[in-house]
XYZ file of C-alpha atoms in Angstrom:
573
model
C -4.102 75.178 45.005
C -1.672 75.301 47.929
C -1.950 77.992 50.586
C 1.383 79.574 51.967
C 1.784 79.333 55.756
C 2.205 82.591 57.603
C 5.633 83.486 58.955
C 5.715 84.242 62.749
C 8.427 86.936 62.847
C 7.614 88.203 66.275
C 8.568 84.972 68.043
C 11.993 84.774 66.396
C 12.651 88.426 67.214
C 12.255 87.618 70.914
C 15.047 85.062 70.771
C 17.392 87.580 69.154
C 16.740 90.060 71.939
C 17.617 87.448 74.551
C 20.863 86.623 72.754
C 21.792 90.290 72.618
C 21.086 90.652 76.319
C 23.200 87.587 77.136
C 26.178 88.827 75.167
C 25.769 92.274 76.623
C 25.946 90.784 80.104
C 29.012 88.779 79.153
C 30.628 91.906 77.763
C 29.835 93.821 80.918
C 31.309 91.063 83.055
C 34.441 91.014 80.894
C 34.674 94.794 81.076
C 34.299 94.694 84.826
C 36.979 92.019 85.019
C 39.263 94.055 82.787
C 38.689 97.127 84.909
C 39.342 95.137 88.074
C 42.509 93.663 86.532
C 43.635 97.109 85.427
C 42.996 98.490 88.881
C 44.778 95.579 90.541
C 47.704 95.855 88.131
C 47.985 99.567 88.752
C 47.935 98.955 92.504
C 50.585 96.239 92.208
C 52.685 98.423 89.924
C 52.426 101.310 92.348
C 53.322 99.017 95.218
C 56.209 97.537 93.236
C 57.532 100.977 92.357
C 57.195 102.106 95.951
C 59.062 99.022 97.156
C 61.960 99.533 94.800
C 62.101 103.240 95.618
C 62.366 102.234 99.268
C 65.013 99.629 98.382
C 67.013 102.288 96.550
C 66.810 104.491 99.637
C 67.924 101.612 101.873
C 70.848 100.949 99.539
C 71.804 104.614 99.709
C 71.911 104.315 103.501
C 74.261 101.325 103.319
C 76.425 103.121 100.748
C 76.749 106.138 103.034
C 78.067 103.889 105.785
C 80.446 102.061 103.423
C 81.885 105.348 102.137
C 82.641 106.435 105.714
C 84.188 103.079 106.545
C 86.326 103.225 103.392
C 87.551 106.720 104.240
C 88.517 105.766 107.780
C 90.134 102.513 106.697
C 92.232 104.122 103.985
C 93.424 106.887 106.271
C 93.830 105.106 109.608
C 93.426 101.367 109.176
C 91.080 98.727 110.536
C 91.305 99.847 114.162
C 89.692 103.148 113.173
C 86.780 101.272 111.590
C 86.107 99.376 114.816
C 86.427 102.569 116.836
C 83.797 104.352 114.730
C 81.112 101.645 114.609
C 78.731 103.755 116.728
C 79.124 106.665 114.306
C 78.362 104.453 111.333
C 75.188 103.160 113.016
C 73.947 106.723 113.332
C 74.585 107.440 109.648
C 71.491 107.651 107.433
C 70.723 109.895 104.451
C 69.551 113.343 105.564
C 67.713 116.279 104.028
C 70.925 118.293 104.361
C 72.286 116.044 101.604
C 69.141 116.010 99.468
C 65.516 117.048 99.980
C 64.558 113.652 98.545
C 65.378 111.932 101.813
C 62.417 113.653 103.523
C 60.232 111.144 101.654
C 61.721 108.152 103.505
C 62.024 106.831 107.034
C 65.036 104.656 107.879
C 65.624 102.023 110.544
C 68.226 99.405 111.432
C 65.987 96.319 111.102
C 65.926 96.086 114.901
C 63.272 98.677 115.605
C 65.602 101.668 115.949
C 64.640 104.624 113.777
C 67.195 106.811 111.980
C 69.787 104.073 112.444
C 71.710 101.624 110.237
C 72.679 98.132 111.325
C 76.474 97.732 111.286
C 78.210 94.748 112.806
C 81.550 92.958 112.425
C 80.971 89.322 111.474
C 84.616 88.174 111.159
C 87.549 89.564 113.128
C 90.758 90.946 111.641
C 92.862 87.982 110.494
C 94.953 86.733 107.598
C 92.403 85.060 105.363
C 91.456 84.305 101.740
C 89.902 87.330 100.058
C 86.570 87.432 98.255
C 84.974 88.785 95.104
C 87.436 90.163 92.544
C 90.376 89.281 94.804
C 89.685 85.564 95.013
C 93.035 83.774 95.004
C 94.767 86.431 97.109
C 95.202 86.548 100.870
C 95.191 89.505 103.176
C 94.549 90.809 106.634
C 90.802 91.340 106.568
C 87.710 91.886 108.682
C 84.150 91.442 107.426
C 81.283 93.796 108.264
C 77.547 93.499 107.622
C 75.514 96.648 106.914
C 71.693 96.502 106.790
C 69.173 99.284 106.270
C 65.374 99.264 106.194
C 63.518 102.090 104.444
C 59.866 102.962 103.866
C 57.823 105.876 102.539
C 57.431 108.503 105.240
C 53.924 109.512 104.080
C 51.226 108.664 101.544
C 49.978 105.203 100.647
C 51.601 102.010 101.951
C 53.743 103.610 104.612
C 54.045 100.155 106.142
C 55.764 98.806 103.014
C 59.382 98.255 104.095
C 62.382 97.325 101.912
C 65.586 95.919 103.351
C 69.067 95.944 101.809
C 72.078 94.053 103.158
C 75.689 94.509 102.127
C 78.773 92.714 103.403
C 82.245 94.097 102.858
C 85.787 93.095 103.688
C 88.218 95.802 104.705
C 91.511 94.292 103.686
C 95.220 95.002 103.667
C 96.751 93.069 100.773
C 100.499 92.349 100.649
C 101.879 94.097 97.591
C 104.170 91.181 96.805
C 101.269 88.822 96.134
C 101.275 90.247 92.625
C 103.775 88.891 90.128
C 103.769 92.384 88.613
C 102.232 95.517 90.110
C 102.485 98.984 88.567
C 101.098 102.164 90.076
C 101.394 103.799 86.637
C 101.176 102.712 83.009
C 102.741 99.309 82.462
C 104.429 98.080 79.291
C 105.433 94.481 78.617
C 106.765 93.819 75.116
C 109.338 90.990 75.216
C 111.303 89.895 72.185
C 111.305 86.234 73.263
C 108.593 83.921 74.532
C 107.688 84.787 78.101
C 105.343 83.379 80.754
C 103.994 85.521 83.600
C 103.152 83.038 86.325
C 101.198 85.193 88.793
C 98.653 87.950 89.073
C 99.198 91.303 87.298
C 97.733 94.717 88.110
C 98.324 98.267 86.934
C 96.732 101.477 88.176
C 97.098 102.823 84.652
C 97.013 101.269 81.192
C 98.584 97.949 80.266
C 100.312 98.065 76.903
C 101.423 94.651 75.774
C 102.784 93.769 72.343
C 105.482 91.084 72.183
C 107.907 91.278 69.301
C 107.595 88.103 67.171
C 107.023 86.131 70.358
C 104.279 84.673 72.531
C 103.544 86.348 75.842
C 101.392 84.257 78.188
C 99.657 85.664 81.245
C 98.849 82.627 83.361
C 97.037 84.531 86.124
C 94.405 87.260 86.221
C 95.285 90.622 84.704
C 93.603 93.871 85.789
C 94.001 97.484 84.726
C 92.358 100.629 86.056
C 92.406 102.031 82.535
C 92.600 99.699 79.511
C 94.375 96.482 78.558
C 95.724 97.277 75.097
C 97.655 95.044 72.711
C 99.556 97.987 71.313
C 102.433 100.418 71.856
C 102.068 103.156 74.441
C 104.045 105.863 72.684
C 103.530 106.541 68.961
C 107.108 107.849 68.930
C 108.467 104.598 70.379
C 111.549 103.934 68.219
C 111.437 100.175 68.838
C 110.336 98.331 65.723
C 108.144 95.308 66.493
C 106.523 92.539 64.539
C 103.472 91.947 66.780
C 103.405 88.477 68.273
C 100.726 86.678 70.289
C 99.292 87.584 73.675
C 97.586 84.757 75.562
C 95.412 85.428 78.612
C 94.795 82.191 80.476
C 92.913 83.982 83.269
C 90.649 87.002 83.302
C 91.858 90.273 81.821
C 89.692 93.126 83.024
C 89.803 96.852 82.387
C 88.160 99.577 84.420
C 88.813 98.062 87.852
C 89.332 100.026 91.057
C 92.806 101.367 91.783
C 94.921 99.821 94.529
C 96.896 102.370 96.496
C 99.372 102.612 99.327
C 97.825 104.358 102.352
C 100.257 107.276 102.373
C 97.738 109.951 103.364
C 97.988 111.873 100.104
C 97.498 111.232 96.424
C 99.130 108.127 94.979
C 100.925 109.840 92.126
C 104.306 108.245 91.292
C 106.094 111.306 92.666
C 104.195 111.041 95.959
C 104.843 107.315 96.281
C 108.590 107.783 95.705
C 108.678 109.337 99.170
C 108.439 105.879 100.777
C 112.126 105.312 99.874
C 113.251 108.802 100.857
C 114.427 110.249 104.153
C 111.540 111.917 106.015
C 111.416 115.699 106.310
C 112.156 117.184 109.698
C 109.225 116.993 112.051
C 107.256 114.305 110.233
C 105.354 112.059 112.621
C 106.549 108.454 112.101
C 103.008 107.340 112.991
C 101.413 109.456 110.260
C 100.125 107.599 107.189
C 103.254 108.493 105.206
C 105.519 107.932 108.181
C 104.246 104.385 108.599
C 105.007 103.583 104.968
C 108.555 104.961 104.867
C 111.227 102.274 104.777
C 113.406 104.577 106.864
C 110.984 104.068 109.756
C 110.631 100.322 109.155
C 114.348 99.518 109.257
C 116.168 97.703 112.042
C 119.406 99.401 111.005
C 119.846 102.832 109.392
C 123.054 103.819 107.563
C 123.576 107.421 106.454
C 126.665 108.307 104.443
C 127.711 111.947 104.043
C 130.812 113.656 102.717
C 132.295 113.697 106.208
C 131.024 110.711 108.148
C 129.187 107.403 108.109
C 126.479 107.129 110.754
C 125.013 103.701 111.504
C 122.280 103.493 114.125
C 119.391 101.374 115.243
C 116.043 102.220 113.662
C 112.922 103.978 114.834
C 112.007 100.963 116.939
C 114.169 102.474 119.701
C 114.259 106.061 118.523
C 117.505 105.577 116.548
C 119.164 105.478 119.931
C 122.001 102.969 119.396
C 125.118 104.073 117.513
C 127.080 101.330 115.788
C 130.810 102.118 116.077
C 132.625 102.454 112.760
C 135.007 99.747 113.915
C 132.039 97.380 113.686
C 130.162 98.935 110.753
C 133.299 98.876 108.603
C 133.215 95.096 108.734
C 130.252 95.140 106.331
C 130.402 98.636 104.800
C 132.769 100.138 102.221
C 132.308 103.685 100.976
C 135.369 103.731 98.738
C 133.854 102.010 95.694
C 133.459 103.409 92.188
C 132.462 101.930 88.833
C 131.083 103.166 85.529
C 127.424 102.883 84.514
C 127.185 102.934 80.717
C 123.426 103.534 80.695
C 123.752 106.577 82.924
C 127.047 107.598 81.329
C 128.249 108.374 84.831
C 130.625 107.027 87.454
C 128.816 105.563 90.414
C 130.191 106.578 93.790
C 128.815 103.679 95.793
C 128.265 102.579 99.345
C 128.876 98.843 99.301
C 127.127 96.514 101.739
C 128.601 93.044 102.220
C 125.501 90.980 103.024
C 127.423 87.947 104.275
C 129.474 90.091 106.643
C 126.308 91.857 107.808
C 124.762 88.475 108.609
C 127.811 87.542 110.666
C 127.793 90.863 112.549
C 124.055 90.600 113.141
C 124.538 87.261 114.886
C 127.445 88.261 117.098
C 127.285 92.007 117.843
C 126.741 93.251 121.384
C 125.355 96.637 120.339
C 122.041 96.195 118.526
C 121.213 92.527 118.973
C 120.699 92.535 122.770
C 117.938 95.142 122.511
C 116.479 94.018 119.177
C 116.430 90.446 120.428
C 116.948 88.882 117.000
C 118.915 89.161 113.763
C 118.721 92.349 111.747
C 116.204 91.811 108.931
C 115.878 95.263 107.378
C 118.421 97.937 106.504
C 117.973 101.464 105.167
C 121.012 102.974 103.409
C 121.223 106.513 102.043
C 124.368 107.827 100.358
C 124.008 111.584 100.712
C 127.441 112.568 99.459
C 127.219 115.490 97.058
C 127.917 114.107 93.576
C 130.525 115.810 91.459
C 130.132 116.325 87.742
C 129.762 113.010 85.941
C 128.990 110.995 89.079
C 125.890 109.797 90.882
C 125.323 107.936 94.150
C 124.513 104.261 94.463
C 124.305 101.376 96.899
C 125.727 97.985 95.963
C 125.058 94.613 97.566
C 127.760 91.957 97.333
C 128.239 88.500 98.838
C 124.486 88.061 99.141
C 124.035 84.433 98.163
C 123.174 83.750 101.821
C 121.142 86.190 103.906
C 120.735 86.824 107.641
C 118.664 84.168 109.379
C 115.315 86.013 109.157
C 115.760 87.234 105.604
C 116.582 90.767 104.553
C 114.994 93.896 103.112
C 117.375 96.544 101.833
C 115.913 99.952 101.001
C 117.572 103.075 99.656
C 116.575 106.322 97.926
C 119.563 105.737 95.649
C 119.991 103.424 92.668
C 120.668 99.871 93.889
C 123.098 97.371 92.349
C 123.017 93.657 93.139
C 126.233 91.863 92.242
C 126.270 88.089 92.009
C 123.762 85.480 93.106
C 121.372 86.760 95.753
C 119.385 84.699 98.261
C 120.125 81.716 96.075
C 121.100 78.391 97.694
C 123.690 76.576 95.598
C 121.488 73.503 95.107
C 118.850 75.564 93.267
C 120.865 78.073 91.248
C 119.237 78.681 87.898
C 115.893 77.167 88.924
C 112.487 78.391 90.076
C 112.754 76.283 93.227
C 112.568 78.674 96.187
C 111.780 76.170 98.936
C 114.955 77.040 100.859
C 115.202 80.770 100.177
C 114.562 83.426 102.835
C 112.164 86.377 102.687
C 113.877 89.194 100.800
C 113.087 92.476 99.089
C 115.068 95.188 97.324
C 113.665 98.735 97.335
C 115.323 101.599 95.497
C 115.271 104.402 92.943
C 116.399 101.920 90.272
C 117.629 98.320 90.252
C 120.592 97.020 88.244
C 121.783 93.428 88.164
C 125.534 92.785 87.957
C 126.475 89.180 87.270
C 129.051 87.172 89.258
C 131.517 87.968 86.453
C 131.225 91.747 86.857
C 134.506 93.655 87.134
C 134.698 97.280 88.208
C 137.954 97.576 86.315
C 136.211 96.596 83.069
C 133.179 98.815 83.611
C 134.587 101.593 81.401
C 135.559 99.195 78.618
C 133.541 98.143 75.602
C 130.676 95.692 75.901
C 132.856 92.838 74.641
C 134.949 93.209 77.794
C 131.901 93.038 80.071
C 130.789 89.451 79.609
C 128.215 88.253 82.123
C 127.847 84.895 83.846
C 124.632 83.101 84.764
C 123.010 84.681 87.798
C 120.081 83.988 90.139
C 118.246 86.562 92.270
C 115.376 85.616 94.576
C 113.736 88.738 96.026
C 110.774 91.036 95.609
C 111.706 94.329 93.962
C 110.194 97.795 94.310
C 111.916 100.266 92.061
C 111.606 103.067 89.552
C 111.555 103.237 85.781
C 112.234 105.834 83.121
C 108.821 106.093 81.421
C 108.377 106.001 77.674
C 108.382 109.366 75.955
C 110.548 111.805 74.043
C 111.410 109.117 71.515
C 112.448 106.534 74.118
C 110.867 103.240 75.155
C 110.858 102.553 78.896
C 112.289 99.101 78.293
C 109.131 97.511 79.635
C 108.794 95.052 82.483
C 111.155 92.766 80.581
C 113.902 95.320 81.297
C 112.693 96.426 84.735
C 115.913 95.082 86.243
C 118.611 96.968 84.360
C 121.775 95.388 82.940
C 125.289 96.627 82.060
C 126.895 93.487 80.606
C 126.914 91.272 77.553
C 124.432 88.578 78.619
C 124.250 86.886 75.218
C 123.867 83.139 75.769
C 123.636 83.622 79.553
C 120.603 83.282 81.792
C 119.274 85.584 84.433
C 116.999 83.578 86.755
C 114.635 85.666 88.810
C 112.022 84.537 91.327
C 110.070 87.252 93.074
C 107.579 90.056 92.551
C 108.148 93.141 90.380
C 106.621 96.403 91.627
C 106.964 99.583 89.578
C 105.766 102.359 91.861
C 107.389 105.529 90.534
C 109.696 107.171 88.047
C 113.381 107.101 88.913
C 114.626 110.384 90.342
C 118.387 109.731 90.190
C 119.075 106.989 87.629
C 117.205 108.680 84.791
C 119.228 107.458 81.811
C 116.755 106.125 79.210
C 116.699 102.537 78.048
C 118.003 101.634 74.627
C 121.431 103.198 74.305
C 124.080 101.372 72.293
C 126.918 99.513 73.969
C 125.102 99.255 77.311
C 124.147 95.573 77.421
C 122.924 92.571 75.479
C 119.857 90.924 77.043
C 119.983 87.616 78.900
C 117.777 84.611 78.537
C 115.073 85.304 81.092
C 114.034 82.507 83.435
C 111.518 84.371 85.554
C 108.756 83.258 87.914
C 106.540 84.637 90.621
C 107.713 83.408 94.030
C 104.800 81.456 95.498
C 106.355 81.871 98.959
C 104.798 85.334 99.013
C 101.324 83.810 99.295
C 102.338 82.688 102.786
C 102.209 85.448 105.407
C 105.192 84.007 107.297
C 107.356 84.131 104.166
C 106.712 87.710 103.120
C 109.781 89.991 103.133
C 110.305 92.226 106.170
C 108.413 95.498 105.850
C 106.229 94.346 102.944
C 103.895 97.220 101.988
C 100.179 96.563 102.270
C 97.636 98.079 99.925
C 94.201 98.744 101.412
C 91.050 97.718 99.614
C 87.325 97.639 100.285
C 85.986 94.359 98.922
C 82.261 94.014 98.296
C 81.431 90.454 99.228
C 77.607 90.447 99.233
C 74.587 92.546 98.178
C 71.019 91.349 98.745
C 67.424 92.419 99.232
C 66.346 91.026 102.598
C 63.088 90.696 104.470
C 62.149 93.649 106.672
C 63.358 93.617 110.261
C 65.999 90.938 109.660
C 69.772 91.325 109.705
C 70.817 87.963 108.283
């Protein structure tokens, strides 16, 4: 018989206890590690949060400086920015603005408390622009702004965050845009059309070609929205929507671009730049500096009784041009019918060729001016009778004075015949031999070389146009869409009064719609007014060259953000 061996349970139970103790120790080590990791993570998270809170405070300091620089630049120009650099350096967020700022201490990264680093890194010069304005040129200066911030109390008061921003303060020539509108812009052509330069509107862009392809070759920006639709639901124009092609960027919601006129940039306010100044206005005020009246070399004022031609503000309007001389290029006895306005135009006519000749040879203005006249302001202030309205007409303008010519008027402007258009390049987009030119007015109407005042009251079949070429930047007014009328769009920005069927209007320049017309307010679209031309239009690339900009070109002021970065404490680079 076999005897069963005893089982030694106690010995095996000792091994189990050891295993439990080992795993318990491992668990405790893991728990300790987890607790250490949690503590470290919490510390790092707290430190991270504190750093980014300090960075946000440093950014706020730089933004405070930039807002002050922007205000001074918009109101007074770049010289005011340089003049106030010391004030900007003393600008940091304060408890008077928010109690939050008591939690932070600011410095300029150079050991100076309650200061912000502000320094000009590039002097004021004509230069390529940065950021969203790449491709444009302007007068610009670059400034670097750096702020350091840290917690004023509590843990990690030595944890410093630095923020650097660089900005350009820039004045951008308005005529670097192929099309610029300070209000809503509509472009709805009925034939294929190419826009060869940059486009901007401070309002909406409504664009819906009628059975055609509209191609924007450059960047397109709108402060409001870019919409492939009609603006006015009551627009009577029937369209079969065509194609819109954007070859560059097309961005909505961008910053507005405004003339520095010292007040709001509403169309009504901007219209003042073509008007006579009120009595007592300082010509050096923001508005005074933008008025074409104050920019002109020669000022011509026509009243019911007299024509007064004088030098401009450059010598205090001190030189009177005798009528015996002024009459060689002026005629105030001109009338013709405008079918769109349904009124007779009582015009002051300026013979550009004769003006160029007088400018070269006169002994009145030229000796003091020291050069050819390059800008003229004309205002016809004769009281209109019933059924009439004032106007200024340019004739014989195929060749301009030697330095180019800007003509500005608060009245509707008419351009008859080829303008600034050398014979060798009529009908082409070649502007290599043109001169700087701009036309500024309440409204702009193109009259072809075939225009006849005698036929102006006759039917459209008696007003047959001839091919015409105009090379000039244009600032003028429109009659906005509304009350059952379409504005005519950019395609009809220059107005017409002839039968252009089968004829071509060649235009090289820059179109700027800044305001609503105040005098020529007849809406687009009436019958018997005109038949549209073939449009051969292009942006004039000359305007990208500072030396080829028209005399008195307006400059829009912009703050351009070129750089934003977190930087090491106590560094300014």
